[in-house]
Amino acid sequence: MTGAPVELPAPVRRRPRRPERLLGQNSELREDGVWGWTLPALAARLPDGTTVKTCPAAGVCASACYARNGSYLIPSVAARHVENLRYVVEDLPGWTRQMSAELAHQRYRGGWIRIHDSGDFFSPAYLAAWLRIMAFRPWVSFYCYTKELTLFREMVEPAPPRNFRWVYSYGGREDHLLDPARDRVADVFPDEASITGAGWHSQDRSDLLAVLGPAPVGIPANNIPRFRNRMAGRTFRQWQAERDGRRAAPGS
Ligand code: SF4
């Protein structure tokens, strides 16, 4: 049989539906008047099969991560966090524009944004996008907990935005680079009594105390039995130091 080849229609590439609003509030953030942006904790697989590590410097914290439990696992919630990540990975300029536009709204003027209820600054390009957003929106304040110490040393510490506060949180693979005498640090403790006993300062009353209150900052562990069992009465810092020590031991 002869004739012109049959032209097949081009495969339809569906544009992903982008969320209308990027920032949200859970009950705790709402009490503090804070808005948040969230990624999946630790790692997530995108619809195209790519796996993205969203907390590259996570250490022991991943074994007792509040965000890999409870309401974070509700399918609609987990799917939303994956969509957030997908947006950032597939269209960082578009996401940056949308986030900046959203932050221009009057409701955020003079307010605080918590970057990452879960997840972390997983790439230099993503951190750079946030730094640009902060520069575009000087009347909004931003804060975060992070374990991405190397990135912050290189990209944030030399010229920190005036409207950005952060606290380095223990329990990560870069703990050994932290210097509590110089760095603002936070650690997860088994309970309030152990925070006070160590002379640290609890942020339990308000999450903003993590960056605005006295330091070093103590975070009481969530009451999740299997995580408490894993912590075994240690803080994240102690737990991570034990793990690092075992790995450094000869023959390990
Ligand atoms: S860095 Fe935070 S969100 Fe990521 S695994 Fe550790 S505790 Fe969970």
PDB file of C-alpha atoms and ligand atoms in Angstrom:
ATOM      1  CA  MET A   1       0.000   0.000   0.000  1.00  0.00           C
ATOM      2  CA  THR A   2       1.302   3.423  -0.941  1.00  0.00           C
ATOM      3  CA  GLY A   3       0.327   6.999  -0.069  1.00  0.00           C
ATOM      4  CA  ALA A   4       1.294   9.738   2.348  1.00  0.00           C
ATOM      5  CA  PRO A   5       2.259   8.547   5.781  1.00  0.00           C
ATOM      6  CA  VAL A   6      -0.501   8.878   8.296  1.00  0.00           C
ATOM      7  CA  GLU A   7       0.158  11.773  10.629  1.00  0.00           C
ATOM      8  CA  LEU A   8      -0.448  10.852  14.200  1.00  0.00           C
ATOM      9  CA  PRO A   9      -1.687  13.595  16.481  1.00  0.00           C
ATOM     10  CA  ALA A  10       1.001  14.978  18.788  1.00  0.00           C
ATOM     11  CA  PRO A  11       0.710  13.534  22.279  1.00  0.00           C
ATOM     12  CA  VAL A  12      -1.259  15.850  24.521  1.00  0.00           C
ATOM     13  CA  ARG A  13       0.967  17.198  27.279  1.00  0.00           C
ATOM     14  CA  ARG A  14      -1.252  18.288  30.087  1.00  0.00           C
ATOM     15  CA  ARG A  15      -0.038  21.357  31.910  1.00  0.00           C
ATOM     16  CA  PRO A  16      -0.021  20.602  35.618  1.00  0.00           C
ATOM     17  CA  ARG A  17      -2.662  22.483  37.569  1.00  0.00           C
ATOM     18  CA  ARG A  18      -0.874  25.046  39.685  1.00  0.00           C
ATOM     19  CA  PRO A  19      -2.251  25.914  43.100  1.00  0.00           C
ATOM     20  CA  GLU A  20      -4.069  29.257  43.246  1.00  0.00           C
ATOM     21  CA  ARG A  21      -2.588  30.061  46.630  1.00  0.00           C
ATOM     22  CA  LEU A  22       0.901  28.954  47.594  1.00  0.00           C
ATOM     23  CA  LEU A  23       0.892  29.961  51.260  1.00  0.00           C
ATOM     24  CA  GLY A  24      -1.248  28.379  53.931  1.00  0.00           C
ATOM     25  CA  GLN A  25      -1.748  28.158  57.665  1.00  0.00           C
ATOM     26  CA  ASN A  26      -2.085  25.198  59.989  1.00  0.00           C
ATOM     27  CA  SER A  27      -3.649  25.706  63.413  1.00  0.00           C
ATOM     28  CA  GLU A  28      -0.313  26.432  65.123  1.00  0.00           C
ATOM     29  CA  LEU A  29       0.843  28.965  62.555  1.00  0.00           C
ATOM     30  CA  ARG A  30      -2.580  30.614  62.565  1.00  0.00           C
ATOM     31  CA  GLU A  31      -2.306  31.226  66.319  1.00  0.00           C
ATOM     32  CA  ASP A  32       0.961  33.074  65.680  1.00  0.00           C
ATOM     33  CA  GLY A  33      -0.370  34.929  62.636  1.00  0.00           C
ATOM     34  CA  VAL A  34       2.239  33.197  60.489  1.00  0.00           C
ATOM     35  CA  TRP A  35       1.819  31.853  56.954  1.00  0.00           C
ATOM     36  CA  GLY A  36       3.746  28.889  55.670  1.00  0.00           C
ATOM     37  CA  TRP A  37       5.055  27.198  52.568  1.00  0.00           C
ATOM     38  CA  THR A  38       5.615  23.461  52.614  1.00  0.00           C
ATOM     39  CA  LEU A  39       7.414  20.770  50.659  1.00  0.00           C
ATOM     40  CA  PRO A  40       7.334  17.020  51.263  1.00  0.00           C
ATOM     41  CA  ALA A  41       9.612  15.888  54.077  1.00  0.00           C
ATOM     42  CA  LEU A  42      12.856  14.130  53.199  1.00  0.00           C
ATOM     43  CA  ALA A  43      12.139  13.053  49.588  1.00  0.00           C
ATOM     44  CA  ALA A  44       9.313  12.668  47.130  1.00  0.00           C
ATOM     45  CA  ARG A  45       8.679  11.101  43.770  1.00  0.00           C
ATOM     46  CA  LEU A  46       7.253  13.348  41.081  1.00  0.00           C
ATOM     47  CA  PRO A  47       4.705  12.103  38.539  1.00  0.00           C
ATOM     48  CA  ASP A  48       7.471  11.639  35.927  1.00  0.00           C
ATOM     49  CA  GLY A  49       9.233   9.208  38.241  1.00  0.00           C
ATOM     50  CA  THR A  50      12.006  11.576  39.357  1.00  0.00           C
ATOM     51  CA  THR A  51      12.847  11.371  43.028  1.00  0.00           C
ATOM     52  CA  VAL A  52      13.837  14.644  44.660  1.00  0.00           C
ATOM     53  CA  LYS A  53      15.573  14.764  48.016  1.00  0.00           C
ATOM     54  CA  THR A  54      13.894  17.661  49.753  1.00  0.00           C
ATOM     55  CA  CYS A  55      16.014  17.503  52.916  1.00  0.00           C
ATOM     56  CA  PRO A  56      19.476  16.617  51.595  1.00  0.00           C
ATOM     57  CA  ALA A  57      21.208  17.242  54.934  1.00  0.00           C
ATOM     58  CA  ALA A  58      18.694  15.318  57.060  1.00  0.00           C
ATOM     59  CA  GLY A  59      20.255  12.897  59.503  1.00  0.00           C
ATOM     60  CA  VAL A  60      18.654  11.249  62.517  1.00  0.00           C
ATOM     61  CA  CYS A  61      15.771  13.714  62.275  1.00  0.00           C
ATOM     62  CA  ALA A  62      14.387  11.619  59.410  1.00  0.00           C
ATOM     63  CA  SER A  63      13.799   8.749  61.849  1.00  0.00           C
ATOM     64  CA  ALA A  64      11.596  10.914  64.056  1.00  0.00           C
ATOM     65  CA  CYS A  65      10.256  13.450  61.599  1.00  0.00           C
ATOM     66  CA  TYR A  66       6.975  15.024  62.673  1.00  0.00           C
ATOM     67  CA  ALA A  67       6.158  15.616  59.017  1.00  0.00           C
ATOM     68  CA  ARG A  68       6.232  11.931  58.156  1.00  0.00           C
ATOM     69  CA  ASN A  69       3.363  11.250  60.476  1.00  0.00           C
ATOM     70  CA  GLY A  70      -0.267  12.115  61.208  1.00  0.00           C
ATOM     71  CA  SER A  71      -2.006  14.754  59.123  1.00  0.00           C
ATOM     72  CA  TYR A  72       0.995  15.058  56.779  1.00  0.00           C
ATOM     73  CA  LEU A  73       0.170  11.561  55.477  1.00  0.00           C
ATOM     74  CA  ILE A  74      -3.448  12.362  54.566  1.00  0.00           C
ATOM     75  CA  PRO A  75      -3.460  11.697  50.795  1.00  0.00           C
ATOM     76  CA  SER A  76      -4.805  15.147  49.841  1.00  0.00           C
ATOM     77  CA  VAL A  77      -2.235  16.866  52.075  1.00  0.00           C
ATOM     78  CA  ALA A  78       0.661  14.730  50.830  1.00  0.00           C
ATOM     79  CA  ALA A  79      -0.454  15.279  47.211  1.00  0.00           C
ATOM     80  CA  ARG A  80      -0.510  19.035  47.717  1.00  0.00           C
ATOM     81  CA  HIS A  81       3.038  18.993  49.056  1.00  0.00           C
ATOM     82  CA  VAL A  82       4.187  16.957  46.041  1.00  0.00           C
ATOM     83  CA  GLU A  83       2.449  19.487  43.745  1.00  0.00           C
ATOM     84  CA  ASN A  84       4.318  22.275  45.507  1.00  0.00           C
ATOM     85  CA  LEU A  85       7.590  20.492  44.885  1.00  0.00           C
ATOM     86  CA  ARG A  86       6.683  19.732  41.294  1.00  0.00           C
ATOM     87  CA  TYR A  87       5.972  23.385  40.653  1.00  0.00           C
ATOM     88  CA  VAL A  88       9.348  24.453  42.035  1.00  0.00           C
ATOM     89  CA  VAL A  89      11.235  21.751  40.127  1.00  0.00           C
ATOM     90  CA  GLU A  90       9.449  22.189  36.788  1.00  0.00           C
ATOM     91  CA  ASP A  91       9.025  25.949  36.689  1.00  0.00           C
ATOM     92  CA  LEU A  92      11.136  27.781  39.251  1.00  0.00           C
ATOM     93  CA  PRO A  93      10.802  31.190  37.501  1.00  0.00           C
ATOM     94  CA  GLY A  94       6.999  30.813  37.312  1.00  0.00           C
ATOM     95  CA  TRP A  95       6.811  29.741  40.944  1.00  0.00           C
ATOM     96  CA  THR A  96       9.019  32.693  41.975  1.00  0.00           C
ATOM     97  CA  ARG A  97       6.745  35.110  40.129  1.00  0.00           C
ATOM     98  CA  GLN A  98       3.607  33.620  41.654  1.00  0.00           C
ATOM     99  CA  MET A  99       5.048  33.612  45.179  1.00  0.00           C
ATOM    100  CA  SER A 100       6.168  37.242  44.813  1.00  0.00           C
ATOM    101  CA  ALA A 101       2.778  38.262  43.453  1.00  0.00           C
ATOM    102  CA  GLU A 102       0.969  36.502  46.300  1.00  0.00           C
ATOM    103  CA  LEU A 103       3.178  38.207  48.864  1.00  0.00           C
ATOM    104  CA  ALA A 104       2.246  41.599  47.453  1.00  0.00           C
ATOM    105  CA  HIS A 105      -1.199  41.152  49.041  1.00  0.00           C
ATOM    106  CA  GLN A 106      -1.984  43.442  51.928  1.00  0.00           C
ATOM    107  CA  ARG A 107      -2.552  40.510  54.296  1.00  0.00           C
ATOM    108  CA  TYR A 108       1.178  39.754  54.386  1.00  0.00           C
ATOM    109  CA  ARG A 109       2.375  43.307  54.967  1.00  0.00           C
ATOM    110  CA  GLY A 110       4.221  43.349  58.296  1.00  0.00           C
ATOM    111  CA  GLY A 111       3.617  39.612  58.674  1.00  0.00           C
ATOM    112  CA  TRP A 112       5.814  36.543  58.931  1.00  0.00           C
ATOM    113  CA  ILE A 113       6.269  33.671  56.490  1.00  0.00           C
ATOM    114  CA  ARG A 114       7.655  30.362  57.698  1.00  0.00           C
ATOM    115  CA  ILE A 115       9.543  28.794  54.825  1.00  0.00           C
ATOM    116  CA  HIS A 116       9.018  25.045  55.122  1.00  0.00           C
ATOM    117  CA  ASP A 117       6.741  23.542  57.628  1.00  0.00           C
ATOM    118  CA  SER A 118       8.567  20.508  56.260  1.00  0.00           C
ATOM    119  CA  GLY A 119      11.289  20.117  53.667  1.00  0.00           C
ATOM    120  CA  ASP A 120      14.395  22.264  53.333  1.00  0.00           C
ATOM    121  CA  PHE A 121      16.389  24.302  50.819  1.00  0.00           C
ATOM    122  CA  PHE A 122      17.183  21.375  48.556  1.00  0.00           C
ATOM    123  CA  SER A 123      19.187  23.201  45.879  1.00  0.00           C
ATOM    124  CA  PRO A 124      21.184  26.419  45.412  1.00  0.00           C
ATOM    125  CA  ALA A 125      18.745  27.572  42.704  1.00  0.00           C
ATOM    126  CA  TYR A 126      15.762  27.135  45.010  1.00  0.00           C
ATOM    127  CA  LEU A 127      17.465  29.012  47.860  1.00  0.00           C
ATOM    128  CA  ALA A 128      18.449  31.774  45.408  1.00  0.00           C
ATOM    129  CA  ALA A 129      14.790  32.056  44.345  1.00  0.00           C
ATOM    130  CA  TRP A 130      13.743  32.630  47.954  1.00  0.00           C
ATOM    131  CA  LEU A 131      16.468  35.238  48.403  1.00  0.00           C
ATOM    132  CA  ARG A 132      15.127  37.072  45.352  1.00  0.00           C
ATOM    133  CA  ILE A 133      11.584  36.924  46.726  1.00  0.00           C
ATOM    134  CA  MET A 134      12.789  38.399  50.035  1.00  0.00           C
ATOM    135  CA  ALA A 135      14.439  41.254  48.149  1.00  0.00           C
ATOM    136  CA  PHE A 136      11.205  41.896  46.190  1.00  0.00           C
ATOM    137  CA  ARG A 137       9.071  41.968  49.355  1.00  0.00           C
ATOM    138  CA  PRO A 138      10.995  43.888  52.029  1.00  0.00           C
ATOM    139  CA  TRP A 139       7.838  44.584  54.082  1.00  0.00           C
ATOM    140  CA  VAL A 140       7.321  40.845  54.711  1.00  0.00           C
ATOM    141  CA  SER A 141       9.504  38.922  57.181  1.00  0.00           C
ATOM    142  CA  PHE A 142      10.638  35.361  56.553  1.00  0.00           C
ATOM    143  CA  TYR A 143      12.032  32.665  58.813  1.00  0.00           C
ATOM    144  CA  CYS A 144      13.012  29.026  58.729  1.00  0.00           C
ATOM    145  CA  TYR A 145      14.653  26.139  60.467  1.00  0.00           C
ATOM    146  CA  THR A 146      17.311  24.577  58.294  1.00  0.00           C
ATOM    147  CA  LYS A 147      19.950  21.872  58.260  1.00  0.00           C
ATOM    148  CA  GLU A 148      21.474  23.094  54.985  1.00  0.00           C
ATOM    149  CA  LEU A 149      24.437  24.657  56.694  1.00  0.00           C
ATOM    150  CA  THR A 150      26.879  24.603  53.792  1.00  0.00           C
ATOM    151  CA  LEU A 151      24.407  26.336  51.490  1.00  0.00           C
ATOM    152  CA  PHE A 152      23.668  29.013  54.087  1.00  0.00           C
ATOM    153  CA  ARG A 153      27.347  29.597  54.820  1.00  0.00           C
ATOM    154  CA  GLU A 154      27.909  30.231  51.129  1.00  0.00           C
ATOM    155  CA  MET A 155      24.726  31.938  49.992  1.00  0.00           C
ATOM    156  CA  VAL A 156      23.064  33.613  52.970  1.00  0.00           C
ATOM    157  CA  GLU A 157      25.563  34.421  55.704  1.00  0.00           C
ATOM    158  CA  PRO A 158      27.801  36.718  53.619  1.00  0.00           C
ATOM    159  CA  ALA A 159      24.895  39.141  52.948  1.00  0.00           C
ATOM    160  CA  PRO A 160      21.783  38.124  54.893  1.00  0.00           C
ATOM    161  CA  PRO A 161      18.531  39.793  53.815  1.00  0.00           C
ATOM    162  CA  ARG A 162      17.295  42.174  56.531  1.00  0.00           C
ATOM    163  CA  ASN A 163      13.870  40.521  56.503  1.00  0.00           C
ATOM    164  CA  PHE A 164      15.129  36.951  56.987  1.00  0.00           C
ATOM    165  CA  ARG A 165      15.839  35.067  60.223  1.00  0.00           C
ATOM    166  CA  TRP A 166      16.865  31.452  60.484  1.00  0.00           C
ATOM    167  CA  VAL A 167      17.883  28.899  63.059  1.00  0.00           C
ATOM    168  CA  TYR A 168      20.097  25.901  62.379  1.00  0.00           C
ATOM    169  CA  SER A 169      18.464  22.778  63.708  1.00  0.00           C
ATOM    170  CA  TYR A 170      20.387  19.764  64.987  1.00  0.00           C
ATOM    171  CA  GLY A 171      19.800  16.239  63.785  1.00  0.00           C
ATOM    172  CA  GLY A 172      21.437  16.568  60.388  1.00  0.00           C
ATOM    173  CA  ARG A 173      24.511  15.359  58.547  1.00  0.00           C
ATOM    174  CA  GLU A 174      26.119  18.799  58.883  1.00  0.00           C
ATOM    175  CA  ASP A 175      25.748  19.076  62.660  1.00  0.00           C
ATOM    176  CA  HIS A 176      29.514  18.840  63.067  1.00  0.00           C
ATOM    177  CA  LEU A 177      29.865  22.169  61.238  1.00  0.00           C
ATOM    178  CA  LEU A 178      27.681  24.026  63.727  1.00  0.00           C
ATOM    179  CA  ASP A 179      29.171  26.313  66.327  1.00  0.00           C
ATOM    180  CA  PRO A 180      26.620  27.188  69.027  1.00  0.00           C
ATOM    181  CA  ALA A 181      28.842  30.072  70.145  1.00  0.00           C
ATOM    182  CA  ARG A 182      28.372  31.710  66.769  1.00  0.00           C
ATOM    183  CA  ASP A 183      25.330  30.123  65.182  1.00  0.00           C
ATOM    184  CA  ARG A 184      21.739  30.362  66.320  1.00  0.00           C
ATOM    185  CA  VAL A 185      20.865  26.719  66.958  1.00  0.00           C
ATOM    186  CA  ALA A 186      17.839  24.634  67.895  1.00  0.00           C
ATOM    187  CA  ASP A 187      17.674  21.094  69.203  1.00  0.00           C
ATOM    188  CA  VAL A 188      14.792  18.697  69.803  1.00  0.00           C
ATOM    189  CA  PHE A 189      14.604  17.541  73.424  1.00  0.00           C
ATOM    190  CA  PRO A 190      12.568  14.701  74.929  1.00  0.00           C
ATOM    191  CA  ASP A 191      10.424  17.178  76.920  1.00  0.00           C
ATOM    192  CA  GLU A 192      10.156  20.668  78.410  1.00  0.00           C
ATOM    193  CA  ALA A 193      11.931  19.685  81.626  1.00  0.00           C
ATOM    194  CA  SER A 194      15.020  18.567  79.729  1.00  0.00           C
ATOM    195  CA  ILE A 195      15.080  21.872  77.808  1.00  0.00           C
ATOM    196  CA  THR A 196      15.038  23.874  81.027  1.00  0.00           C
ATOM    197  CA  GLY A 197      17.508  21.500  82.659  1.00  0.00           C
ATOM    198  CA  ALA A 198      20.005  22.092  79.844  1.00  0.00           C
ATOM    199  CA  GLY A 199      19.586  25.882  80.132  1.00  0.00           C
ATOM    200  CA  TRP A 200      18.061  26.147  76.644  1.00  0.00           C
ATOM    201  CA  HIS A 201      14.951  28.174  75.765  1.00  0.00           C
ATOM    202  CA  SER A 202      11.729  26.536  74.669  1.00  0.00           C
ATOM    203  CA  GLN A 203       9.891  27.817  71.614  1.00  0.00           C
ATOM    204  CA  ASP A 204       6.774  25.852  72.538  1.00  0.00           C
ATOM    205  CA  ARG A 205       4.736  28.989  73.338  1.00  0.00           C
ATOM    206  CA  SER A 206       5.253  30.436  69.875  1.00  0.00           C
ATOM    207  CA  ASP A 207       7.142  29.147  66.868  1.00  0.00           C
ATOM    208  CA  LEU A 208       8.475  32.648  66.244  1.00  0.00           C
ATOM    209  CA  LEU A 209      10.544  32.337  69.431  1.00  0.00           C
ATOM    210  CA  ALA A 210      12.796  30.040  67.411  1.00  0.00           C
ATOM    211  CA  VAL A 211      14.147  33.103  65.640  1.00  0.00           C
ATOM    212  CA  LEU A 212      13.066  36.016  67.851  1.00  0.00           C
ATOM    213  CA  GLY A 213      13.471  34.628  71.384  1.00  0.00           C
ATOM    214  CA  PRO A 214      16.578  33.807  73.405  1.00  0.00           C
ATOM    215  CA  ALA A 215      18.936  31.103  72.114  1.00  0.00           C
ATOM    216  CA  PRO A 216      19.910  28.303  72.066  1.00  0.00           C
ATOM    217  CA  VAL A 217      16.428  27.081  71.254  1.00  0.00           C
ATOM    218  CA  GLY A 218      14.830  23.929  72.621  1.00  0.00           C
ATOM    219  CA  ILE A 219      11.971  22.160  70.882  1.00  0.00           C
ATOM    220  CA  PRO A 220       9.998  19.609  72.863  1.00  0.00           C
ATOM    221  CA  ALA A 221       9.575  16.344  70.918  1.00  0.00           C
ATOM    222  CA  ASN A 222       6.136  15.529  69.598  1.00  0.00           C
ATOM    223  CA  ASN A 223       4.264  12.946  71.593  1.00  0.00           C
ATOM    224  CA  ILE A 224       4.546  10.159  69.046  1.00  0.00           C
ATOM    225  CA  PRO A 225       5.444   6.928  70.859  1.00  0.00           C
ATOM    226  CA  ARG A 226       7.517   5.242  68.155  1.00  0.00           C
ATOM    227  CA  PHE A 227       9.562   8.411  67.620  1.00  0.00           C
ATOM    228  CA  ARG A 228      10.094   8.823  71.351  1.00  0.00           C
ATOM    229  CA  ASN A 229      11.298   5.227  71.526  1.00  0.00           C
ATOM    230  CA  ARG A 230      13.842   5.922  68.814  1.00  0.00           C
ATOM    231  CA  MET A 231      15.060   9.073  70.541  1.00  0.00           C
ATOM    232  CA  ALA A 232      15.592   7.000  73.706  1.00  0.00           C
ATOM    233  CA  GLY A 233      15.861  10.043  75.954  1.00  0.00           C
ATOM    234  CA  ARG A 234      18.464  11.761  73.760  1.00  0.00           C
ATOM    235  CA  THR A 235      18.272  15.090  72.011  1.00  0.00           C
ATOM    236  CA  PHE A 236      18.646  15.116  68.230  1.00  0.00           C
ATOM    237  CA  ARG A 237      22.103  16.596  68.674  1.00  0.00           C
ATOM    238  CA  GLN A 238      23.214  13.763  70.963  1.00  0.00           C
ATOM    239  CA  TRP A 239      21.604  11.158  68.754  1.00  0.00           C
ATOM    240  CA  GLN A 240      23.304  12.508  65.631  1.00  0.00           C
ATOM    241  CA  ALA A 241      26.685  12.767  67.414  1.00  0.00           C
ATOM    242  CA  GLU A 242      26.385   9.106  68.428  1.00  0.00           C
ATOM    243  CA  ARG A 243      25.636   8.107  64.872  1.00  0.00           C
ATOM    244  CA  ASP A 244      28.493  10.233  63.489  1.00  0.00           C
ATOM    245  CA  GLY A 245      30.839   8.749  66.101  1.00  0.00           C
ATOM    246  CA  ARG A 246      29.915   5.197  65.125  1.00  0.00           C
ATOM    247  CA  ARG A 247      30.471   5.980  61.451  1.00  0.00           C
ATOM    248  CA  ALA A 248      33.863   7.548  62.160  1.00  0.00           C
ATOM    249  CA  ALA A 249      34.996   4.606  64.305  1.00  0.00           C
ATOM    250  CA  PRO A 250      37.748   2.481  62.726  1.00  0.00           C
ATOM    251  CA  GLY A 251      36.372  -0.604  60.999  1.00  0.00           C
ATOM    252  CA  SER A 252      32.859   0.780  60.733  1.00  0.00           C
TER     253      SER A 252
HETATM  254  S1  SF4 B   1      14.847  18.186  57.919  1.00  0.00           S
HETATM  255 FE1  SF4 B   1      12.840  18.462  58.949  1.00  0.00          FE
HETATM  256  S2  SF4 B   1      11.287  17.876  57.436  1.00  0.00           S
HETATM  257 FE2  SF4 B   1      13.272  17.093  56.719  1.00  0.00          FE
HETATM  258  S3  SF4 B   1      13.372  14.960  57.490  1.00  0.00           S
HETATM  259 FE3  SF4 B   1      14.392  16.261  59.012  1.00  0.00          FE
HETATM  260  S4  SF4 B   1      12.769  16.814  60.507  1.00  0.00           S
HETATM  261 FE4  SF4 B   1      11.736  16.038  58.626  1.00  0.00          FE
END
